[in-house]
PDB file of C-alpha atoms in Angstrom:
ATOM      1  CA  MET A  20     175.392 137.249  19.122  1.00 94.00           C
ATOM      2  CA  ARG A  21     173.189 136.259  22.065  1.00 96.00           C
ATOM      3  CA  ALA A  22     173.937 133.670  24.737  1.00 97.00           C
ATOM      4  CA  PHE A  23     172.176 132.454  27.898  1.00 97.00           C
ATOM      5  CA  GLN A  24     174.803 132.837  30.586  1.00 95.00           C
ATOM      6  CA  VAL A  25     175.457 132.173  34.249  1.00 94.00           C
ATOM      7  CA  THR A  26     177.062 135.370  35.493  1.00 92.00           C
ATOM      8  CA  ALA A  27     176.982 134.448  39.198  1.00 91.00           C
ATOM      9  CA  PHE A  28     175.680 131.402  41.078  1.00 90.00           C
ATOM     10  CA  ASP A  29     173.464 133.534  43.323  1.00 86.00           C
ATOM     11  CA  GLU A  30     171.738 135.115  40.304  1.00 89.00           C
ATOM     12  CA  ASN A  31     169.432 133.677  37.653  1.00 92.00           C
ATOM     13  CA  PRO A  32     171.042 132.992  34.260  1.00 93.00           C
ATOM     14  CA  ARG A  33     170.217 135.633  31.660  1.00 94.00           C
ATOM     15  CA  LEU A  34     170.551 136.489  27.992  1.00 94.00           C
ATOM     16  CA  VAL A  35     173.613 138.573  27.173  1.00 94.00           C
ATOM     17  CA  THR A  36     174.882 140.005  23.895  1.00 95.00           C
ATOM     18  CA  PHE A  37     178.528 140.135  22.838  1.00 90.00           C
ATOM     19  CA  ASP A  38     180.775 139.845  19.762  1.00 92.00           C
ATOM     20  CA  ASP A  39     181.040 136.565  17.904  1.00 93.00           C
ATOM     21  CA  PRO A  40     183.696 134.299  19.440  1.00 93.00           C
ATOM     22  CA  THR A  41     186.904 133.450  17.577  1.00 94.00           C
ATOM     23  CA  PRO A  42     187.944 129.796  17.378  1.00 94.00           C
ATOM     24  CA  GLY A  43     191.346 129.022  18.829  1.00 94.00           C
ATOM     25  CA  THR A  44     193.817 126.263  18.029  1.00 95.00           C
ATOM     26  CA  GLY A  45     191.985 122.996  17.485  1.00 93.00           C
ATOM     27  CA  GLU A  46     188.553 124.640  17.544  1.00 95.00           C
ATOM     28  CA  VAL A  47     185.715 125.329  15.132  1.00 96.00           C
ATOM     29  CA  LEU A  48     183.070 128.039  15.152  1.00 97.00           C
ATOM     30  CA  LEU A  49     179.512 126.746  14.873  1.00 97.00           C
ATOM     31  CA  GLU A  50     176.293 128.449  13.963  1.00 97.00           C
ATOM     32  CA  ILE A  51     174.095 126.658  16.464  1.00 98.00           C
ATOM     33  CA  ALA A  52     170.803 125.250  15.206  1.00 97.00           C
ATOM     34  CA  ALA A  53     169.670 123.484  18.382  1.00 97.00           C
ATOM     35  CA  CYS A  54     170.824 122.793  21.931  1.00 97.00           C
ATOM     36  CA  GLY A  55     169.627 119.809  23.928  1.00 95.00           C
ATOM     37  CA  LEU A  56     169.095 120.461  27.640  1.00 94.00           C
ATOM     38  CA  ASN A  57     170.143 118.045  30.381  1.00 92.00           C
ATOM     39  CA  PHE A  58     169.457 117.821  34.104  1.00 87.00           C
ATOM     40  CA  ALA A  59     173.111 118.724  34.587  1.00 89.00           C
ATOM     41  CA  ASP A  60     172.351 122.206  33.204  1.00 92.00           C
ATOM     42  CA  LEU A  61     170.137 122.828  36.239  1.00 92.00           C
ATOM     43  CA  LEU A  62     172.935 121.772  38.574  1.00 91.00           C
ATOM     44  CA  MET A  63     175.516 123.806  36.682  1.00 90.00           C
ATOM     45  CA  ALA A  64     173.387 126.951  36.965  1.00 90.00           C
ATOM     46  CA  LYS A  65     173.596 126.575  40.754  1.00 90.00           C
ATOM     47  CA  GLY A  66     177.272 125.642  40.799  1.00 90.00           C
ATOM     48  CA  THR A  67     176.659 122.143  42.130  1.00 87.00           C
ATOM     49  CA  TYR A  68     177.616 120.037  39.094  1.00 85.00           C
ATOM     50  CA  GLN A  69     180.950 118.184  39.246  1.00 80.00           C
ATOM     51  CA  ASP A  70     182.275 119.914  36.106  1.00 81.00           C
ATOM     52  CA  THR A  71     180.897 123.417  36.636  1.00 87.00           C
ATOM     53  CA  PRO A  72     183.176 126.138  35.202  1.00 87.00           C
ATOM     54  CA  LYS A  73     183.720 129.489  36.852  1.00 91.00           C
ATOM     55  CA  PRO A  74     181.249 132.253  35.884  1.00 91.00           C
ATOM     56  CA  PRO A  75     180.622 133.789  33.498  1.00 93.00           C
ATOM     57  CA  PHE A  76     179.851 130.864  31.210  1.00 93.00           C
ATOM     58  CA  THR A  77     177.154 129.864  28.752  1.00 95.00           C
ATOM     59  CA  LEU A  78     174.897 126.946  29.643  1.00 95.00           C
ATOM     60  CA  GLY A  79     174.114 124.139  27.196  1.00 94.00           C
ATOM     61  CA  MET A  80     176.138 120.928  27.125  1.00 92.00           C
ATOM     62  CA  GLU A  81     175.328 119.508  23.667  1.00 94.00           C
ATOM     63  CA  VAL A  82     174.466 121.076  20.334  1.00 96.00           C
ATOM     64  CA  CYS A  83     173.863 120.541  16.658  1.00 97.00           C
ATOM     65  CA  GLY A  84     175.146 123.214  14.309  1.00 97.00           C
ATOM     66  CA  THR A  85     176.966 124.066  11.105  1.00 97.00           C
ATOM     67  CA  VAL A  86     180.702 124.738  10.918  1.00 97.00           C
ATOM     68  CA  ILE A  87     181.246 128.349   9.818  1.00 97.00           C
ATOM     69  CA  GLY A  88     184.845 128.927  10.901  1.00 95.00           C
ATOM     70  CA  HIS A  89     188.128 127.162  11.687  1.00 96.00           C
ATOM     71  CA  GLY A  90     190.800 127.900  14.235  1.00 93.00           C
ATOM     72  CA  PRO A  91     194.532 127.689  13.418  1.00 92.00           C
ATOM     73  CA  ASP A  92     195.625 124.318  11.953  1.00 90.00           C
ATOM     74  CA  VAL A  93     192.034 123.074  11.641  1.00 88.00           C
ATOM     75  CA  SER A  94     190.611 121.915   8.314  1.00 89.00           C
ATOM     76  CA  GLU A  95     188.067 119.296   9.398  1.00 91.00           C
ATOM     77  CA  PRO A  96     185.117 119.173   9.721  1.00 93.00           C
ATOM     78  CA  ALA A  97     184.874 121.248   6.550  1.00 95.00           C
ATOM     79  CA  ILE A  98     183.058 124.572   6.437  1.00 96.00           C
ATOM     80  CA  GLY A  99     179.364 123.889   5.910  1.00 96.00           C
ATOM     81  CA  THR A 100     179.379 120.493   7.660  1.00 96.00           C
ATOM     82  CA  ARG A 101     176.489 119.859  10.033  1.00 96.00           C
ATOM     83  CA  VAL A 102     177.822 118.360  13.274  1.00 95.00           C
ATOM     84  CA  ALA A 103     176.800 117.363  16.782  1.00 94.00           C
ATOM     85  CA  VAL A 104     179.150 118.038  19.668  1.00 92.00           C
ATOM     86  CA  PHE A 105     179.274 117.611  23.428  1.00 90.00           C
ATOM     87  CA  GLY A 106     181.105 120.693  24.620  1.00 88.00           C
ATOM     88  CA  GLY A 107     180.087 120.666  28.278  1.00 89.00           C
ATOM     89  CA  GLN A 108     178.999 124.310  28.004  1.00 91.00           C
ATOM     90  CA  GLY A 109     178.379 127.004  25.400  1.00 93.00           C
ATOM     91  CA  GLY A 110     175.330 125.546  23.669  1.00 95.00           C
ATOM     92  CA  LEU A 111     172.615 128.023  24.635  1.00 97.00           C
ATOM     93  CA  ALA A 112     173.808 130.609  22.165  1.00 97.00           C
ATOM     94  CA  GLU A 113     173.510 131.618  18.538  1.00 97.00           C
ATOM     95  CA  LYS A 114     177.156 130.719  17.890  1.00 97.00           C
ATOM     96  CA  GLY A 115     179.889 128.919  19.792  1.00 96.00           C
ATOM     97  CA  VAL A 116     183.426 127.539  19.616  1.00 96.00           C
ATOM     98  CA  PHE A 117     184.014 123.845  20.276  1.00 94.00           C
ATOM     99  CA  PRO A 118     186.879 121.347  19.907  1.00 92.00           C
ATOM    100  CA  ALA A 119     187.045 120.147  16.304  1.00 93.00           C
ATOM    101  CA  ALA A 120     188.041 116.655  17.435  1.00 87.00           C
ATOM    102  CA  MET A 121     184.765 116.250  19.321  1.00 87.00           C
ATOM    103  CA  CYS A 122     182.506 117.237  16.421  1.00 92.00           C
ATOM    104  CA  ARG A 123     180.686 114.334  14.808  1.00 89.00           C
ATOM    105  CA  PRO A 124     179.027 114.707  11.395  1.00 91.00           C
ATOM    106  CA  VAL A 125     175.258 114.309  11.535  1.00 92.00           C
ATOM    107  CA  PRO A 126     173.553 112.138   8.920  1.00 89.00           C
ATOM    108  CA  ASP A 127     170.922 113.747   6.712  1.00 90.00           C
ATOM    109  CA  THR A 128     168.329 111.400   8.222  1.00 89.00           C
ATOM    110  CA  MET A 129     168.672 113.050  11.642  1.00 93.00           C
ATOM    111  CA  PRO A 130     167.048 116.510  12.122  1.00 94.00           C
ATOM    112  CA  ASP A 131     168.823 119.261  14.082  1.00 95.00           C
ATOM    113  CA  ASP A 132     166.604 119.014  17.160  1.00 94.00           C
ATOM    114  CA  ILE A 133     167.085 115.245  17.393  1.00 95.00           C
ATOM    115  CA  ALA A 134     170.853 115.433  16.888  1.00 95.00           C
ATOM    116  CA  ALA A 135     171.172 118.155  19.536  1.00 94.00           C
ATOM    117  CA  GLY A 136     169.689 115.949  22.243  1.00 92.00           C
ATOM    118  CA  PHE A 137     170.997 112.585  21.103  1.00 93.00           C
ATOM    119  CA  MET A 138     174.553 112.252  22.378  1.00 91.00           C
ATOM    120  CA  VAL A 139     174.268 112.551  26.156  1.00 90.00           C
ATOM    121  CA  ALA A 140     170.957 110.766  26.726  1.00 92.00           C
ATOM    122  CA  TYR A 141     171.444 107.845  24.359  1.00 94.00           C
ATOM    123  CA  GLY A 142     175.191 107.690  24.991  1.00 93.00           C
ATOM    124  CA  THR A 143     174.582 107.476  28.736  1.00 94.00           C
ATOM    125  CA  SER A 144     172.088 104.645  28.456  1.00 96.00           C
ATOM    126  CA  HIS A 145     173.996 102.668  25.854  1.00 96.00           C
ATOM    127  CA  LEU A 146     177.400 102.749  27.538  1.00 95.00           C
ATOM    128  CA  ALA A 147     175.901 102.210  30.990  1.00 96.00           C
ATOM    129  CA  LEU A 148     173.895  99.173  29.914  1.00 97.00           C
ATOM    130  CA  THR A 149     176.530  97.621  27.673  1.00 96.00           C
ATOM    131  CA  ARG A 150     179.901  98.414  29.240  1.00 95.00           C
ATOM    132  CA  ARG A 151     179.046  98.892  32.913  1.00 94.00           C
ATOM    133  CA  ALA A 152     176.029  96.646  33.562  1.00 96.00           C
ATOM    134  CA  GLY A 153     176.572  93.998  30.920  1.00 96.00           C
ATOM    135  CA  LEU A 154     172.826  93.732  30.273  1.00 97.00           C
ATOM    136  CA  GLN A 155     172.032  90.400  28.606  1.00 97.00           C
ATOM    137  CA  LYS A 156     169.229  89.373  26.284  1.00 97.00           C
ATOM    138  CA  GLY A 157     166.334  87.976  28.307  1.00 97.00           C
ATOM    139  CA  GLU A 158     167.223  89.804  31.527  1.00 98.00           C
ATOM    140  CA  THR A 159     164.797  92.164  33.256  1.00 98.00           C
ATOM    141  CA  LEU A 160     165.754  95.845  33.239  1.00 98.00           C
ATOM    142  CA  LEU A 161     164.080  98.192  35.727  1.00 98.00           C
ATOM    143  CA  VAL A 162     164.201 101.839  34.615  1.00 98.00           C
ATOM    144  CA  LEU A 163     163.425 104.561  37.169  1.00 97.00           C
ATOM    145  CA  GLY A 164     162.386 107.982  35.847  1.00 94.00           C
ATOM    146  CA  ALA A 165     161.485 106.179  32.633  1.00 95.00           C
ATOM    147  CA  ALA A 166     159.901 109.178  30.877  1.00 92.00           C
ATOM    148  CA  GLY A 167     162.792 111.561  31.531  1.00 87.00           C
ATOM    149  CA  GLY A 168     165.669 112.602  29.313  1.00 85.00           C
ATOM    150  CA  VAL A 169     167.908 109.602  29.989  1.00 91.00           C
ATOM    151  CA  GLY A 170     165.293 107.217  31.381  1.00 94.00           C
ATOM    152  CA  LEU A 171     163.318 107.098  28.153  1.00 94.00           C
ATOM    153  CA  THR A 172     166.452 106.267  26.178  1.00 95.00           C
ATOM    154  CA  ALA A 173     167.228 103.452  28.638  1.00 97.00           C
ATOM    155  CA  VAL A 174     163.836 101.930  27.822  1.00 97.00           C
ATOM    156  CA  GLU A 175     164.631 102.025  24.096  1.00 95.00           C
ATOM    157  CA  VAL A 176     168.209 100.809  24.416  1.00 96.00           C
ATOM    158  CA  GLY A 177     167.179  98.029  26.814  1.00 97.00           C
ATOM    159  CA  LYS A 178     164.555  96.791  24.374  1.00 96.00           C
ATOM    160  CA  ALA A 179     167.025  96.950  21.485  1.00 94.00           C
ATOM    161  CA  MET A 180     169.349  94.732  23.553  1.00 95.00           C
ATOM    162  CA  GLY A 181     166.612  92.154  24.099  1.00 96.00           C
ATOM    163  CA  ALA A 182     165.690  92.864  27.722  1.00 98.00           C
ATOM    164  CA  THR A 183     162.273  92.823  29.347  1.00 98.00           C
ATOM    165  CA  VAL A 184     161.790  96.417  30.502  1.00 98.00           C
ATOM    166  CA  ILE A 185     159.881  97.577  33.581  1.00 98.00           C
ATOM    167  CA  ALA A 186     159.287 101.338  33.432  1.00 98.00           C
ATOM    168  CA  VAL A 187     158.675 103.469  36.535  1.00 97.00           C
ATOM    169  CA  ALA A 188     157.323 106.991  36.056  1.00 95.00           C
ATOM    170  CA  ARG A 189     154.878 109.444  37.616  1.00 92.00           C
ATOM    171  CA  GLY A 190     151.328 109.363  36.248  1.00 94.00           C
ATOM    172  CA  ALA A 191     149.517 107.744  33.341  1.00 94.00           C
ATOM    173  CA  ALA A 192     150.658 110.284  30.723  1.00 93.00           C
ATOM    174  CA  LYS A 193     154.352 109.692  31.359  1.00 94.00           C
ATOM    175  CA  LEU A 194     153.870 105.935  31.557  1.00 96.00           C
ATOM    176  CA  ALA A 195     152.146 106.016  28.170  1.00 96.00           C
ATOM    177  CA  ILE A 196     155.265 107.620  26.688  1.00 94.00           C
ATOM    178  CA  ALA A 197     157.463 104.918  28.230  1.00 95.00           C
ATOM    179  CA  GLN A 198     155.125 102.258  26.861  1.00 96.00           C
ATOM    180  CA  ALA A 199     155.337 103.786  23.390  1.00 94.00           C
ATOM    181  CA  ALA A 200     159.130 103.540  23.671  1.00 94.00           C
ATOM    182  CA  GLY A 201     158.835  99.796  24.241  1.00 95.00           C
ATOM    183  CA  ALA A 202     158.346  99.228  27.982  1.00 97.00           C
ATOM    184  CA  ASP A 203     156.806  95.817  28.745  1.00 98.00           C
ATOM    185  CA  HIS A 204     155.503  96.643  32.226  1.00 98.00           C
ATOM    186  CA  LEU A 205     154.478  99.967  33.798  1.00 98.00           C
ATOM    187  CA  ILE A 206     154.639 101.102  37.434  1.00 97.00           C
ATOM    188  CA  ASP A 207     153.201 104.419  38.610  1.00 96.00           C
ATOM    189  CA  SER A 208     155.489 105.803  41.303  1.00 93.00           C
ATOM    190  CA  ASP A 209     152.691 108.111  42.482  1.00 91.00           C
ATOM    191  CA  THR A 210     150.345 105.262  43.402  1.00 93.00           C
ATOM    192  CA  ASP A 211     152.178 101.925  43.268  1.00 93.00           C
ATOM    193  CA  ASP A 212     154.633 100.365  45.699  1.00 95.00           C
ATOM    194  CA  ILE A 213     157.709  99.997  43.504  1.00 96.00           C
ATOM    195  CA  LYS A 214     159.344  97.193  45.485  1.00 97.00           C
ATOM    196  CA  SER A 215     156.221  95.025  45.662  1.00 97.00           C
ATOM    197  CA  ALA A 216     155.269  95.662  42.026  1.00 97.00           C
ATOM    198  CA  VAL A 217     158.724  94.748  40.698  1.00 97.00           C
ATOM    199  CA  LYS A 218     158.961  91.623  42.845  1.00 97.00           C
ATOM    200  CA  ALA A 219     155.541  90.537  41.575  1.00 97.00           C
ATOM    201  CA  LEU A 220     156.974  90.731  38.051  1.00 97.00           C
ATOM    202  CA  GLY A 221     159.901  88.488  38.982  1.00 97.00           C
ATOM    203  CA  GLY A 222     162.404  91.049  40.243  1.00 97.00           C
ATOM    204  CA  ALA A 223     165.084  93.080  38.462  1.00 98.00           C
ATOM    205  CA  ASP A 224     168.403  91.869  37.046  1.00 98.00           C
ATOM    206  CA  VAL A 225     169.572  95.391  36.167  1.00 98.00           C
ATOM    207  CA  VAL A 226     168.373  98.687  37.648  1.00 98.00           C
ATOM    208  CA  TYR A 227     168.916 101.960  35.787  1.00 97.00           C
ATOM    209  CA  ASP A 228     168.576 104.805  38.284  1.00 96.00           C
ATOM    210  CA  PRO A 229     168.777 108.513  37.420  1.00 94.00           C
ATOM    211  CA  VAL A 230     166.444 109.326  40.346  1.00 92.00           C
ATOM    212  CA  GLY A 231     168.024 108.249  43.653  1.00 91.00           C
ATOM    213  CA  GLY A 232     166.271 108.817  46.982  1.00 92.00           C
ATOM    214  CA  ASP A 233     163.464 106.489  48.031  1.00 92.00           C
ATOM    215  CA  ALA A 234     163.131 105.046  44.527  1.00 94.00           C
ATOM    216  CA  PHE A 235     166.683 103.684  44.773  1.00 94.00           C
ATOM    217  CA  LYS A 236     165.897 101.972  48.065  1.00 94.00           C
ATOM    218  CA  ALA A 237     162.739 100.415  46.667  1.00 95.00           C
ATOM    219  CA  ALA A 238     164.539  99.170  43.561  1.00 96.00           C
ATOM    220  CA  LEU A 239     167.381  97.696  45.587  1.00 95.00           C
ATOM    221  CA  GLY A 240     164.849  95.730  47.605  1.00 95.00           C
ATOM    222  CA  ALA A 241     163.405  94.257  44.403  1.00 97.00           C
ATOM    223  CA  CYS A 242     166.731  93.094  42.953  1.00 97.00           C
ATOM    224  CA  ASN A 243     167.379  89.485  42.037  1.00 97.00           C
ATOM    225  CA  ARG A 244     170.587  87.734  43.045  1.00 97.00           C
ATOM    226  CA  GLU A 245     173.633  89.025  41.131  1.00 97.00           C
ATOM    227  CA  ALA A 246     171.698  92.108  40.018  1.00 97.00           C
ATOM    228  CA  ARG A 247     173.552  95.225  38.865  1.00 98.00           C
ATOM    229  CA  VAL A 248     172.331  98.667  39.945  1.00 97.00           C
ATOM    230  CA  ILE A 249     173.592 101.540  37.787  1.00 97.00           C
ATOM    231  CA  VAL A 250     173.788 104.902  39.563  1.00 95.00           C
ATOM    232  CA  ILE A 251     173.159 107.559  36.878  1.00 94.00           C
ATOM    233  CA  GLY A 252     172.098 110.578  38.952  1.00 88.00           C
ATOM    234  CA  PHE A 253     169.931 111.978  41.713  1.00 86.00           C
ATOM    235  CA  ALA A 254     167.036 113.857  40.118  1.00 84.00           C
ATOM    236  CA  SER A 255     165.009 113.466  43.318  1.00 80.00           C
ATOM    237  CA  GLY A 256     167.632 115.440  45.201  1.00 81.00           C
ATOM    238  CA  GLY A 257     168.350 112.541  47.544  1.00 82.00           C
ATOM    239  CA  VAL A 258     171.707 110.746  47.407  1.00 89.00           C
ATOM    240  CA  PRO A 259     171.002 107.282  48.845  1.00 88.00           C
ATOM    241  CA  GLN A 260     173.172 105.591  51.446  1.00 89.00           C
ATOM    242  CA  ILE A 261     173.707 102.010  50.316  1.00 91.00           C
ATOM    243  CA  PRO A 262     173.180  99.215  52.877  1.00 90.00           C
ATOM    244  CA  ALA A 263     176.191  96.980  52.251  1.00 92.00           C
ATOM    245  CA  ASN A 264     174.576  94.017  53.991  1.00 92.00           C
ATOM    246  CA  ILE A 265     171.977  93.731  51.203  1.00 92.00           C
ATOM    247  CA  LEU A 266     174.740  93.786  48.591  1.00 94.00           C
ATOM    248  CA  LEU A 267     176.548  91.006  50.422  1.00 94.00           C
ATOM    249  CA  VAL A 268     173.586  88.693  51.009  1.00 92.00           C
ATOM    250  CA  LYS A 269     172.245  88.908  47.433  1.00 94.00           C
ATOM    251  CA  ASN A 270     175.578  89.343  45.596  1.00 96.00           C
ATOM    252  CA  ILE A 271     174.399  92.677  44.173  1.00 97.00           C
ATOM    253  CA  THR A 272     176.757  95.083  42.405  1.00 96.00           C
ATOM    254  CA  VAL A 273     176.216  98.865  42.523  1.00 96.00           C
ATOM    255  CA  VAL A 274     177.876 100.559  39.554  1.00 95.00           C
ATOM    256  CA  GLY A 275     178.595 104.265  39.181  1.00 94.00           C
ATOM    257  CA  PHE A 276     178.381 105.814  35.731  1.00 93.00           C
ATOM    258  CA  TYR A 277     179.268 109.292  34.461  1.00 91.00           C
ATOM    259  CA  TRP A 278     179.214 109.548  30.666  1.00 88.00           C
ATOM    260  CA  GLY A 279     181.186 112.789  30.428  1.00 83.00           C
ATOM    261  CA  GLY A 280     183.984 111.349  32.526  1.00 85.00           C
ATOM    262  CA  TYR A 281     184.996 109.042  29.679  1.00 86.00           C
ATOM    263  CA  LEU A 282     186.239 112.041  27.711  1.00 82.00           C
ATOM    264  CA  ALA A 283     189.202 112.230  30.073  1.00 83.00           C
ATOM    265  CA  PHE A 284     190.283 108.576  30.109  1.00 88.00           C
ATOM    266  CA  ASN A 285     188.597 106.615  27.299  1.00 88.00           C
ATOM    267  CA  ALA A 286     187.088 108.833  24.607  1.00 86.00           C
ATOM    268  CA  GLN A 287     187.218 105.925  22.171  1.00 88.00           C
ATOM    269  CA  ALA A 288     184.522 104.151  24.198  1.00 91.00           C
ATOM    270  CA  LEU A 289     182.227 107.118  23.590  1.00 87.00           C
ATOM    271  CA  THR A 290     183.082 107.201  19.889  1.00 86.00           C
ATOM    272  CA  ASP A 291     182.350 103.502  19.438  1.00 90.00           C
ATOM    273  CA  SER A 292     179.123 103.741  21.427  1.00 92.00           C
ATOM    274  CA  LEU A 293     177.825 106.718  19.445  1.00 89.00           C
ATOM    275  CA  ALA A 294     178.706 105.042  16.146  1.00 88.00           C
ATOM    276  CA  GLU A 295     176.543 102.056  17.084  1.00 92.00           C
ATOM    277  CA  LEU A 296     173.727 104.327  18.247  1.00 92.00           C
ATOM    278  CA  MET A 297     173.779 106.305  15.006  1.00 90.00           C
ATOM    279  CA  ALA A 298     173.499 103.019  13.115  1.00 90.00           C
ATOM    280  CA  TRP A 299     170.557 101.970  15.298  1.00 93.00           C
ATOM    281  CA  HIS A 300     168.838 105.288  14.600  1.00 92.00           C
ATOM    282  CA  ALA A 301     169.408 104.972  10.858  1.00 89.00           C
ATOM    283  CA  ALA A 302     167.911 101.472  11.025  1.00 90.00           C
ATOM    284  CA  GLY A 303     164.804 102.762  12.784  1.00 90.00           C
ATOM    285  CA  LYS A 304     165.558 101.045  16.113  1.00 90.00           C
ATOM    286  CA  LEU A 305     165.511 104.342  18.035  1.00 92.00           C
ATOM    287  CA  LYS A 306     162.807 106.995  17.900  1.00 91.00           C
ATOM    288  CA  PRO A 307     163.979 110.006  19.969  1.00 93.00           C
ATOM    289  CA  HIS A 308     161.243 111.900  21.786  1.00 91.00           C
ATOM    290  CA  VAL A 309     161.376 115.704  22.109  1.00 92.00           C
ATOM    291  CA  SER A 310     158.524 117.040  24.216  1.00 90.00           C
ATOM    292  CA  HIS A 311     159.336 120.762  23.901  1.00 93.00           C
ATOM    293  CA  ARG A 312     161.129 122.966  21.370  1.00 95.00           C
ATOM    294  CA  VAL A 313     161.768 126.438  22.800  1.00 95.00           C
ATOM    295  CA  PRO A 314     163.396 129.581  21.319  1.00 96.00           C
ATOM    296  CA  LEU A 315     166.554 130.982  22.900  1.00 96.00           C
ATOM    297  CA  ASP A 316     164.800 133.986  24.450  1.00 94.00           C
ATOM    298  CA  GLN A 317     162.695 131.510  26.469  1.00 96.00           C
ATOM    299  CA  ALA A 318     165.660 129.449  27.702  1.00 95.00           C
ATOM    300  CA  ALA A 319     164.736 130.114  31.340  1.00 95.00           C
ATOM    301  CA  ASP A 320     161.300 128.615  30.679  1.00 95.00           C
ATOM    302  CA  ALA A 321     162.937 125.604  29.046  1.00 95.00           C
ATOM    303  CA  LEU A 322     165.007 124.930  32.161  1.00 94.00           C
ATOM    304  CA  GLU A 323     161.910 125.317  34.313  1.00 95.00           C
ATOM    305  CA  LEU A 324     160.165 122.604  32.293  1.00 94.00           C
ATOM    306  CA  MET A 325     162.818 120.176  33.480  1.00 90.00           C
ATOM    307  CA  ARG A 326     162.976 121.518  37.017  1.00 91.00           C
ATOM    308  CA  SER A 327     159.209 121.157  37.457  1.00 90.00           C
ATOM    309  CA  ARG A 328     159.194 117.741  35.732  1.00 87.00           C
ATOM    310  CA  LYS A 329     156.733 118.931  33.087  1.00 89.00           C
ATOM    311  CA  SER A 330     158.844 117.623  30.215  1.00 90.00           C
ATOM    312  CA  THR A 331     159.315 114.125  28.856  1.00 87.00           C
ATOM    313  CA  GLY A 332     162.234 112.924  26.789  1.00 85.00           C
ATOM    314  CA  LYS A 333     164.258 115.950  25.717  1.00 92.00           C
ATOM    315  CA  VAL A 334     163.775 119.706  25.857  1.00 94.00           C
ATOM    316  CA  VAL A 335     165.526 121.429  22.956  1.00 96.00           C
ATOM    317  CA  VAL A 336     166.319 125.135  22.584  1.00 96.00           C
ATOM    318  CA  THR A 337     166.521 126.458  19.031  1.00 95.00           C
ATOM    319  CA  PRO A 338     168.486 129.692  18.571  1.00 89.00           C
TER     320      PRO A 338
END
């Protein structure tokens, strides 16, 4: 089988060939149909992600595939079941072993490429907006990086929760995608002053920020009293320093959120969140956007699409 591996952090990841893996206790072997890429894959390739394993390892945090083998004492999911799983690594391959307990059956209404990129992006936005920010119907949600992998899902989830959504993205093409996902107001970060534009729309009650840097500062300045700012990531490369005096004066709360971290201390929260999201998808409330579908032998190009910000929504690799 082939896999796209990090062999050393000072070298580019590359395709390698080796024998099929054998599932261990509590694991299943999947024939992988699709792997959804995430910004974290770029960080992991450089060794800068918080959960980066030691090389060699296979990139690809989430997959959709079919169960073709069981480890000892495993009987479910049954052989032949199509599942989605967040494994943290191992997805950019033709086959892979993953914990059976983390595999979730995929409904027939959800194609492989959608299921492969569904869990992290939608799970992040849903749990962040419901559990951490407590977004309420009628509030104004400001989404930075609104055409990206998680940002676009925040637009959809925010609208499904009854919020007025302000989308910030770079350029008319990306803003059009955010608008199609339900955004009520559009701000072009290439040409508009984010702070002034948001304040002109009445300010933000909740800020969803996977970008960081100057965009974070601008959004903070446009917050209403008792606003909640959710820190999702730092795609800009800049980790902002938060001026505590602004938090104090306007009673603002800054909330950190790391979806994968819940696996260690409250996996049930992820399970419940994903169950609701699957129901929303089945009901037609969510329409996942995949901008690029790329074969495994072009996995390096797929990562570059994200690095160069040429993608919108999800990039999916199909072994």
